[in-house]
CSV table of C-alpha atoms in Angstrom, one decimal:
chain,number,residue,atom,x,y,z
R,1,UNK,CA,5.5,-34.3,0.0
R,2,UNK,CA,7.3,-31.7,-1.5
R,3,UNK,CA,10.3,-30.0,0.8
R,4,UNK,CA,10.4,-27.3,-1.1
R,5,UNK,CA,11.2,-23.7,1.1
R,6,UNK,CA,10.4,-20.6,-0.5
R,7,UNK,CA,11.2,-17.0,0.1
R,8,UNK,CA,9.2,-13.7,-1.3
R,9,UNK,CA,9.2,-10.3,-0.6
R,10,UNK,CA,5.9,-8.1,-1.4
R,11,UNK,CA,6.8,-4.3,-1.5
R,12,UNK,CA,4.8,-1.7,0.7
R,13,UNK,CA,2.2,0.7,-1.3
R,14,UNK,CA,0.7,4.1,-0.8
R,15,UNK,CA,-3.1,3.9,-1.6
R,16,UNK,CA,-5.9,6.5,-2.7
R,17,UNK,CA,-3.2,9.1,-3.8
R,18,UNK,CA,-4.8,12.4,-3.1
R,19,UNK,CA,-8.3,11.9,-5.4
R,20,UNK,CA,-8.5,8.5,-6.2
R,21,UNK,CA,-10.0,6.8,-2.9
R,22,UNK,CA,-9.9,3.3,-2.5
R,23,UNK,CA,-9.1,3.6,-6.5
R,24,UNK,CA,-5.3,4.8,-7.0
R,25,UNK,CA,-2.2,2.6,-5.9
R,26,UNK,CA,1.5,2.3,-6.4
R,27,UNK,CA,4.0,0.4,-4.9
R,28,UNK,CA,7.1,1.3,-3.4
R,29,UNK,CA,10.7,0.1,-3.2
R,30,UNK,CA,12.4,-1.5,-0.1
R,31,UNK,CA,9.7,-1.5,2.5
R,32,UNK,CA,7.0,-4.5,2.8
R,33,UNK,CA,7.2,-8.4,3.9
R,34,UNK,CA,9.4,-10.7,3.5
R,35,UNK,CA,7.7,-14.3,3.6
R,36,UNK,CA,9.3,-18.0,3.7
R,37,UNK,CA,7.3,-20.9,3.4
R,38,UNK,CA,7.3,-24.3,3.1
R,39,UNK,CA,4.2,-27.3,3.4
R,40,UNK,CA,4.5,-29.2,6.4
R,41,UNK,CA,3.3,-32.7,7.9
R,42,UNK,CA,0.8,-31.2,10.3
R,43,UNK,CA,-2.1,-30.4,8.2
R,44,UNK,CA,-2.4,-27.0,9.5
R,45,UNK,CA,-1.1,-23.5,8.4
R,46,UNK,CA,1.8,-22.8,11.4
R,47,UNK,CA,3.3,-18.8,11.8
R,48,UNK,CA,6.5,-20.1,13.1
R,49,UNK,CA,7.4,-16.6,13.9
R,50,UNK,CA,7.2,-12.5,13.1
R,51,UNK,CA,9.7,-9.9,13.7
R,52,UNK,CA,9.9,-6.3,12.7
R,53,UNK,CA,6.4,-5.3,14.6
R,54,UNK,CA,4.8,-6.3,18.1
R,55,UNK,CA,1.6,-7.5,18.6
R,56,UNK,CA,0.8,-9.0,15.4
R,57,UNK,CA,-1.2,-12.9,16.1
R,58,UNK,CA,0.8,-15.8,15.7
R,59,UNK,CA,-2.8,-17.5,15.0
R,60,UNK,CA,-3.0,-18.7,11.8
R,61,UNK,CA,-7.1,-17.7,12.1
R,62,UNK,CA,-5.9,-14.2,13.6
R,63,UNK,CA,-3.3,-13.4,11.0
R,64,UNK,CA,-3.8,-11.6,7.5
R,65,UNK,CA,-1.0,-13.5,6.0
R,66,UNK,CA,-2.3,-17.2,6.5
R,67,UNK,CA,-6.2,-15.8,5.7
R,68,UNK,CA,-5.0,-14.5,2.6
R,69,UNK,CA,-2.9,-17.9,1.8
R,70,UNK,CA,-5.6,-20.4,3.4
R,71,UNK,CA,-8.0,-18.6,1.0
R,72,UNK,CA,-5.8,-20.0,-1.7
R,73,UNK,CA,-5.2,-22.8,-0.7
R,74,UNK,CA,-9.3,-23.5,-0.3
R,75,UNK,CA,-9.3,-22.5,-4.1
R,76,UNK,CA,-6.8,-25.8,-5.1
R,77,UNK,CA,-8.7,-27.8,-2.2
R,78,UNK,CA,-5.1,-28.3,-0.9
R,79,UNK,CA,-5.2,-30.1,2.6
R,80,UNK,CA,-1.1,-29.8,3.4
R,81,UNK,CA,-0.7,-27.3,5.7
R,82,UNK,CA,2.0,-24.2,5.2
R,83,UNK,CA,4.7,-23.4,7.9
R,84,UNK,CA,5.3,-19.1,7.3
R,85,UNK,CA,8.4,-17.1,8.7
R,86,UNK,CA,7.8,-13.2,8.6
R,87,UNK,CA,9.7,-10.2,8.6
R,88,UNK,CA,8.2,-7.3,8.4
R,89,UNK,CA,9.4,-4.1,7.5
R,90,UNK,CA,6.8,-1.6,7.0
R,91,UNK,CA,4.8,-0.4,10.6
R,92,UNK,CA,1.7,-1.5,10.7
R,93,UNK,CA,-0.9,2.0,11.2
R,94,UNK,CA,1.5,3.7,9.4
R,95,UNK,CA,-0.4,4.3,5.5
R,96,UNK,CA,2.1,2.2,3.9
R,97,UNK,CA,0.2,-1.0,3.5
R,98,UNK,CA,1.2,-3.4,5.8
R,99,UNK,CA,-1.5,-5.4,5.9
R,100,UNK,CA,-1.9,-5.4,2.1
R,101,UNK,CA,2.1,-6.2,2.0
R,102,UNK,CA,1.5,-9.4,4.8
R,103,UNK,CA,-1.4,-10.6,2.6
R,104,UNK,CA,0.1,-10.4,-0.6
R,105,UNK,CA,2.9,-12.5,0.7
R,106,UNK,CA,1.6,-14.8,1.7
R,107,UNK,CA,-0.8,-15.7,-1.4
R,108,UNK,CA,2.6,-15.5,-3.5
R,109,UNK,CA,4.2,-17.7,-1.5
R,110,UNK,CA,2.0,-20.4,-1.5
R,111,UNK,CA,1.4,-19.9,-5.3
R,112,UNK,CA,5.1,-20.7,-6.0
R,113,UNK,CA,4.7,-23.7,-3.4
R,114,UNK,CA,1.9,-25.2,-5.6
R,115,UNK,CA,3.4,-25.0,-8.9
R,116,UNK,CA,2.4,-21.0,-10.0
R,117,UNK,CA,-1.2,-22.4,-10.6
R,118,UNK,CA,-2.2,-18.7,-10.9
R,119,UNK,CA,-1.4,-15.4,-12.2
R,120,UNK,CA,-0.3,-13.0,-10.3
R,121,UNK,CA,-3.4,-11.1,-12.0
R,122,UNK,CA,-5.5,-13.4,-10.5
R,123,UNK,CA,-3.5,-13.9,-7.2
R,124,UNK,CA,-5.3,-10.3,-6.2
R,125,UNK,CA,-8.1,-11.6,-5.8
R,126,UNK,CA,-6.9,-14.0,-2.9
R,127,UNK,CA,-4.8,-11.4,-1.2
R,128,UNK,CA,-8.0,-8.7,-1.2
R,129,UNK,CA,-9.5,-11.7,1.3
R,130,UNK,CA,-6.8,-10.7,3.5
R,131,UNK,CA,-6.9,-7.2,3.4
R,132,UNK,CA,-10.7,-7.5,3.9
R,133,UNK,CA,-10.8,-9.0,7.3
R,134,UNK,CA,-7.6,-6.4,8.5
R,135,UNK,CA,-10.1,-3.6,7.7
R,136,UNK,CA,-13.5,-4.6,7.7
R,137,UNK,CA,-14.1,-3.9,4.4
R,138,UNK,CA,-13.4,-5.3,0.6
R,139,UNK,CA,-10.7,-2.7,-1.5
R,140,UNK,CA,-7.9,-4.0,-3.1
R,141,UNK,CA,-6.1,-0.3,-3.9
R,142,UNK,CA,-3.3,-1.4,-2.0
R,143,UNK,CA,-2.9,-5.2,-2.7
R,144,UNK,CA,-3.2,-4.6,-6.6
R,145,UNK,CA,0.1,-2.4,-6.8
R,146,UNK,CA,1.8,-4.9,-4.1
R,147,UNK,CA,1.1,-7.7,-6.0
R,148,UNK,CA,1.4,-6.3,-9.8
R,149,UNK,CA,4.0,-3.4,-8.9
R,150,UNK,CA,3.4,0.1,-10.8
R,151,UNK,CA,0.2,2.1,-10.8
R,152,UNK,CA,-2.6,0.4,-10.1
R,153,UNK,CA,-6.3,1.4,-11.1
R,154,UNK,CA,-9.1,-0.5,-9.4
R,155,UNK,CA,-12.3,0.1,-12.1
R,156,UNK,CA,-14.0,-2.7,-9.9
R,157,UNK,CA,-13.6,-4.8,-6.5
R,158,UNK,CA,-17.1,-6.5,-7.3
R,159,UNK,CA,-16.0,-8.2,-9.8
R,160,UNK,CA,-13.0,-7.2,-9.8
R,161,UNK,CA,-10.8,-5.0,-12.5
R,162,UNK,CA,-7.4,-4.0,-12.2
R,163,UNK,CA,-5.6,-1.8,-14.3
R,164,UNK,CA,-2.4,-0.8,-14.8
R,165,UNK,CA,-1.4,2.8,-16.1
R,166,UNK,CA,1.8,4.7,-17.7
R,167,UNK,CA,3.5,6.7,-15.1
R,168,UNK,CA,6.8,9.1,-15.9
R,169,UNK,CA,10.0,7.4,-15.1
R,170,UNK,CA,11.3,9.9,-13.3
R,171,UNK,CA,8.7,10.2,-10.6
R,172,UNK,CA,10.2,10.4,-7.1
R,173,UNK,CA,8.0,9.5,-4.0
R,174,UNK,CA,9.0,11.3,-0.9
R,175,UNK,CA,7.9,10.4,2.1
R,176,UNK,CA,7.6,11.2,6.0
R,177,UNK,CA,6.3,8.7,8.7
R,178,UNK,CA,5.3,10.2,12.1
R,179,UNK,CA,5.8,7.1,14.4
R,180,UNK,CA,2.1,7.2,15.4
R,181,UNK,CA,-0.6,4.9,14.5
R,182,UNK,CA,-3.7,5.2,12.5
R,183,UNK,CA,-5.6,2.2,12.2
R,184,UNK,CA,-7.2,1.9,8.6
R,185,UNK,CA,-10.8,1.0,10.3
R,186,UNK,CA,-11.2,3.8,12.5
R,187,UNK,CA,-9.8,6.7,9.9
R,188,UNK,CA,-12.5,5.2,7.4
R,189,UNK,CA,-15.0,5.3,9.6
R,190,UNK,CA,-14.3,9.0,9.9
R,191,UNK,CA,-15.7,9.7,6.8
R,192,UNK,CA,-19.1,11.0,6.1
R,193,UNK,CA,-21.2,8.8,3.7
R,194,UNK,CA,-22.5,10.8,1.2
R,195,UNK,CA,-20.7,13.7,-1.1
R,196,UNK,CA,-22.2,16.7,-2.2
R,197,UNK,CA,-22.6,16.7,-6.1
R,198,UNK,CA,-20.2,19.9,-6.2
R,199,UNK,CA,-17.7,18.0,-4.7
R,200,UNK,CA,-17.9,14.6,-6.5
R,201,UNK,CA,-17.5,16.9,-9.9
R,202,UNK,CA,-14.3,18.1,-8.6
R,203,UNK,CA,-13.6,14.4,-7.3
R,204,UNK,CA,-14.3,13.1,-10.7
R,205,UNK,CA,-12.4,15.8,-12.9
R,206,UNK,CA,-9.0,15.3,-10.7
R,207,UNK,CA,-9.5,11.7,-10.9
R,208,UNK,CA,-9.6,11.9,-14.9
R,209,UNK,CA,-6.7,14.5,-14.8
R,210,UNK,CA,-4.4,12.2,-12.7
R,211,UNK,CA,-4.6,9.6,-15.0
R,212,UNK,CA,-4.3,11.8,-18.3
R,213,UNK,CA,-1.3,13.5,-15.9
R,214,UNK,CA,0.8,10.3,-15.3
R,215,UNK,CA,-0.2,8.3,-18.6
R,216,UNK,CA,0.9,11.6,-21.0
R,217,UNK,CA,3.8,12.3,-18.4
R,218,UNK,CA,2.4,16.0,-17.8
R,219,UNK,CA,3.5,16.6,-14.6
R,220,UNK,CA,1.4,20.2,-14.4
R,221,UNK,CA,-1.5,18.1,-14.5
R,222,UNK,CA,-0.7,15.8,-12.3
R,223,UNK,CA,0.2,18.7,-9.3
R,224,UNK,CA,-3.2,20.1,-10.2
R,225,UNK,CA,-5.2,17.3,-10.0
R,226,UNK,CA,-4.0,16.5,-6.8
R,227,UNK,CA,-6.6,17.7,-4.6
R,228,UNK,CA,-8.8,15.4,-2.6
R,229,UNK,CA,-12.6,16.4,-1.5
R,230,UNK,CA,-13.1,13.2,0.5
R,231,UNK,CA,-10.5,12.0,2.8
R,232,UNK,CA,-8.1,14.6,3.3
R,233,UNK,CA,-9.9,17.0,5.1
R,234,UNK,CA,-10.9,15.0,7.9
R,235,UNK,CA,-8.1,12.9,7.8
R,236,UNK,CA,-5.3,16.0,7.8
R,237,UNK,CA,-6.4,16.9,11.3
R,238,UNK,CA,-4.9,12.9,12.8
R,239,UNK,CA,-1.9,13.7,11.3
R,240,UNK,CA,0.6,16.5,13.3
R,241,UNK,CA,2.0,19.5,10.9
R,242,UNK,CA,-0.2,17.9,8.3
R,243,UNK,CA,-0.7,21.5,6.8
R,244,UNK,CA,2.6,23.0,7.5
R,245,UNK,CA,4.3,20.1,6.3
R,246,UNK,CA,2.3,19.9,2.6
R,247,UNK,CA,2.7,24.0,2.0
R,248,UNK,CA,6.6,23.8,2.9
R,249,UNK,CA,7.2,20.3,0.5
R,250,UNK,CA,5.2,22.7,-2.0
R,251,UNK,CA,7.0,25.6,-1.7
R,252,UNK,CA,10.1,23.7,-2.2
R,253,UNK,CA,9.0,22.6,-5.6
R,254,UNK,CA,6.9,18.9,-4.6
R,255,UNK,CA,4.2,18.5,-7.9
R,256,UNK,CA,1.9,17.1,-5.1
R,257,UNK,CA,1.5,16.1,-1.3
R,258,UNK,CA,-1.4,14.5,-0.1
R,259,UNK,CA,-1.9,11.4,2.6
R,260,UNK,CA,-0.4,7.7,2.3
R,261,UNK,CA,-3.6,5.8,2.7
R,262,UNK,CA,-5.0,6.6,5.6
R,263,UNK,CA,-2.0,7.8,7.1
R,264,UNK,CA,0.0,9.2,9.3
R,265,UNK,CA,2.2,8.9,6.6
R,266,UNK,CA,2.9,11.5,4.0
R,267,UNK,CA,3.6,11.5,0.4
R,268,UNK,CA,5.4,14.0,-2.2
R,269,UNK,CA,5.5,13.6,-6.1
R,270,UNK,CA,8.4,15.1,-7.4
R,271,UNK,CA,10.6,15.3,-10.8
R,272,UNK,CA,13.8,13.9,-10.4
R,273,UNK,CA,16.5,12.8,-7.6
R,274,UNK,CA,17.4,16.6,-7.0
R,275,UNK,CA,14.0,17.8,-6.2
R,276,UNK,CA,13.4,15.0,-4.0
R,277,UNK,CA,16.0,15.9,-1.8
R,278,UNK,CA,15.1,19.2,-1.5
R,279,UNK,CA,11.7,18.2,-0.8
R,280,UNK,CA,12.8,15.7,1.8
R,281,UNK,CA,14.8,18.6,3.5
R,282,UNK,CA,11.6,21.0,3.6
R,283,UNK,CA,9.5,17.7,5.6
R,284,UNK,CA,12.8,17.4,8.0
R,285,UNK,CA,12.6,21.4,8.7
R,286,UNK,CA,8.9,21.2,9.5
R,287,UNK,CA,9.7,18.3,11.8
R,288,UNK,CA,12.3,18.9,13.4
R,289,UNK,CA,10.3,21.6,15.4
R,290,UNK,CA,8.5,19.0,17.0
R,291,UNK,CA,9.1,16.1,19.7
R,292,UNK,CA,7.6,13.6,17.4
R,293,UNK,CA,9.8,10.5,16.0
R,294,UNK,CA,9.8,11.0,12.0
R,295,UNK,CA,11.2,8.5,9.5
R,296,UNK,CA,12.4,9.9,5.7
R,297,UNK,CA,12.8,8.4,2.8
R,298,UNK,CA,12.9,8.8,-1.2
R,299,UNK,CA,11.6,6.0,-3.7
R,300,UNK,CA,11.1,5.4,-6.8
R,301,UNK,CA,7.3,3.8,-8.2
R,302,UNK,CA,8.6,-0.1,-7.9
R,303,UNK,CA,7.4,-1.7,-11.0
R,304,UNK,CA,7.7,-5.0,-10.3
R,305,UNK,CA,5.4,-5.8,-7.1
R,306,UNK,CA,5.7,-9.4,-5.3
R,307,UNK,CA,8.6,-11.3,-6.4
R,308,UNK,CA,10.4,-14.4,-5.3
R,309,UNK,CA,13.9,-14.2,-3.9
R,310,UNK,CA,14.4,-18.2,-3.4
């Protein structure tokens, strides 16, 4: 049996982005799971521990890591079980795709235990399994940037097509996280289930100009076809200063701010380092009138998703 240990890290991701529900995804730099793994003699997949958030299931059966990698591991009709360490650093609730993050690492760790047997193309698949039973639903707008870093366009989950698309180099994500929680199953359930046809023509035309926006580097565009007739106007009202908090990061020259997934976090596009930090300054203000507990930061798109450190 092999004694191979391996370590990977599968970066956090923001999801939807303003008009592309359960479509859009990028990943993100620094935040996300860091997974070690190695095959053990008991035939079983073992979570020897978790740290970085409370409450998460140290049952294999409970926990979106080990689905994800058991699903994987069914593929190859492996019968060794897999022995998983995790640290997480992205809050589960939060809109940055923790349980995208856990799932993806997990799949990428086992796939460098067996051998890389698949692509990392085809690893999404696996970690959508994951991702599935954490929200009660199939979408894979956050595992396909996690996994394959960059922007990420899911054409399909059913059978599924990912794409990736051009952004401009010198996009800046800033974002603020109100330490609340917003679980991904209720917020969907929020929404209503049909569209009017007025608004899925708006929908459609800001879903085409985001991607003509970040593909030709137009960043015009891309501000103006950031506006979302689906999620964010039932969504904005979970989320405290939601309003105040997008007009000041546009006033202060943010292309666009919309929610991170399904939030409480939120996101600003902006051009450059310099304007980021002005933009981060303009969430802090809004905040800082508040009792809440806010986390800040500035990222670039990451474009190189899951990766293995050892």
């Amino acid at each position: 049996m092999s004694e191979e240990k391996v370590k990977v890290f599968a970066p956090a991701s923001i999801a939807n982005v303003s008009c592309g529900f359960d479509v859009f995804g990028f990943a993100i730099e620094e935040l996300g799971d860091f997974v070690e793994a190695h095959f053990n003699n008991e035939g079983r997949n073992i979570i020897e521990s978790i740290e970085g958030a409370e409450g998460l299931p140290l049952e294999p059966e409970q926990n979106v890591t080990t689905i994800a990698a058991q699903a994987l591991l069914n593929e190859v009709a492996e019968k060794r079980g897999v022995t998983f360490k995790i640290r997480k650093t992205v809050i589960p609730g939060s809109g940055l795709g923790s349980s995208a993050s856990a799932a993806v690492a997990g799949v990428f760790a086992v796939n460098e235990l067996l051998g890389k047997p698949f692509t990392k193309q085809e690893l999404v698949r696996f970690a959508g399994i994951g991702e599935q039973f954490a929200s009660n639903q199939l979408h894979h707008d956050n595992v396909a940037p996690s996994m394959l870093g960059g922007f990420a366009v899911v054409r399909s989950n059913e059978p599924l097509d990912i794409l990736s698309i051009d952004y401009p180099e010198d996009i800046r994500v800033v974002v603020a996280r109100p330490l609340i929680e917003i679980e991904t199953k209720k917020a969907k359930r929020m929404l209503g289930r049909t569209m009017s046809i007025s608004n899925a023509v708006i929908q459609f035309g800001n879903v085409a100009g985001l991607v003509l926006g970040m593909t030709s580097k137009d960043y015009n565009l891309i501000g103006r076809s950031m506006v979302d007739m689906l999620a964010e106007p039932v969504r904005s009202k979970l989320i405290p200063l939601y309003d105040e908090a997008k007009q000041a990061t546009l006033d202060a020259g943010a292309i666009g701010t919309n929610i991170a997934g399904s939030g409480p976090a939120i996101f600003s596009f902006c051009k450059g380092d310099e304007s980021a930090q002005t933009v981060l300054e303009a969430f802090k203000k809004v905040y800082s009138k508040s009792d809440l507990s806010v986390t800040y930061f500035i990222s670039k798109i990451n474009p190189e998703g899951a990766k293995r450190i050892f």
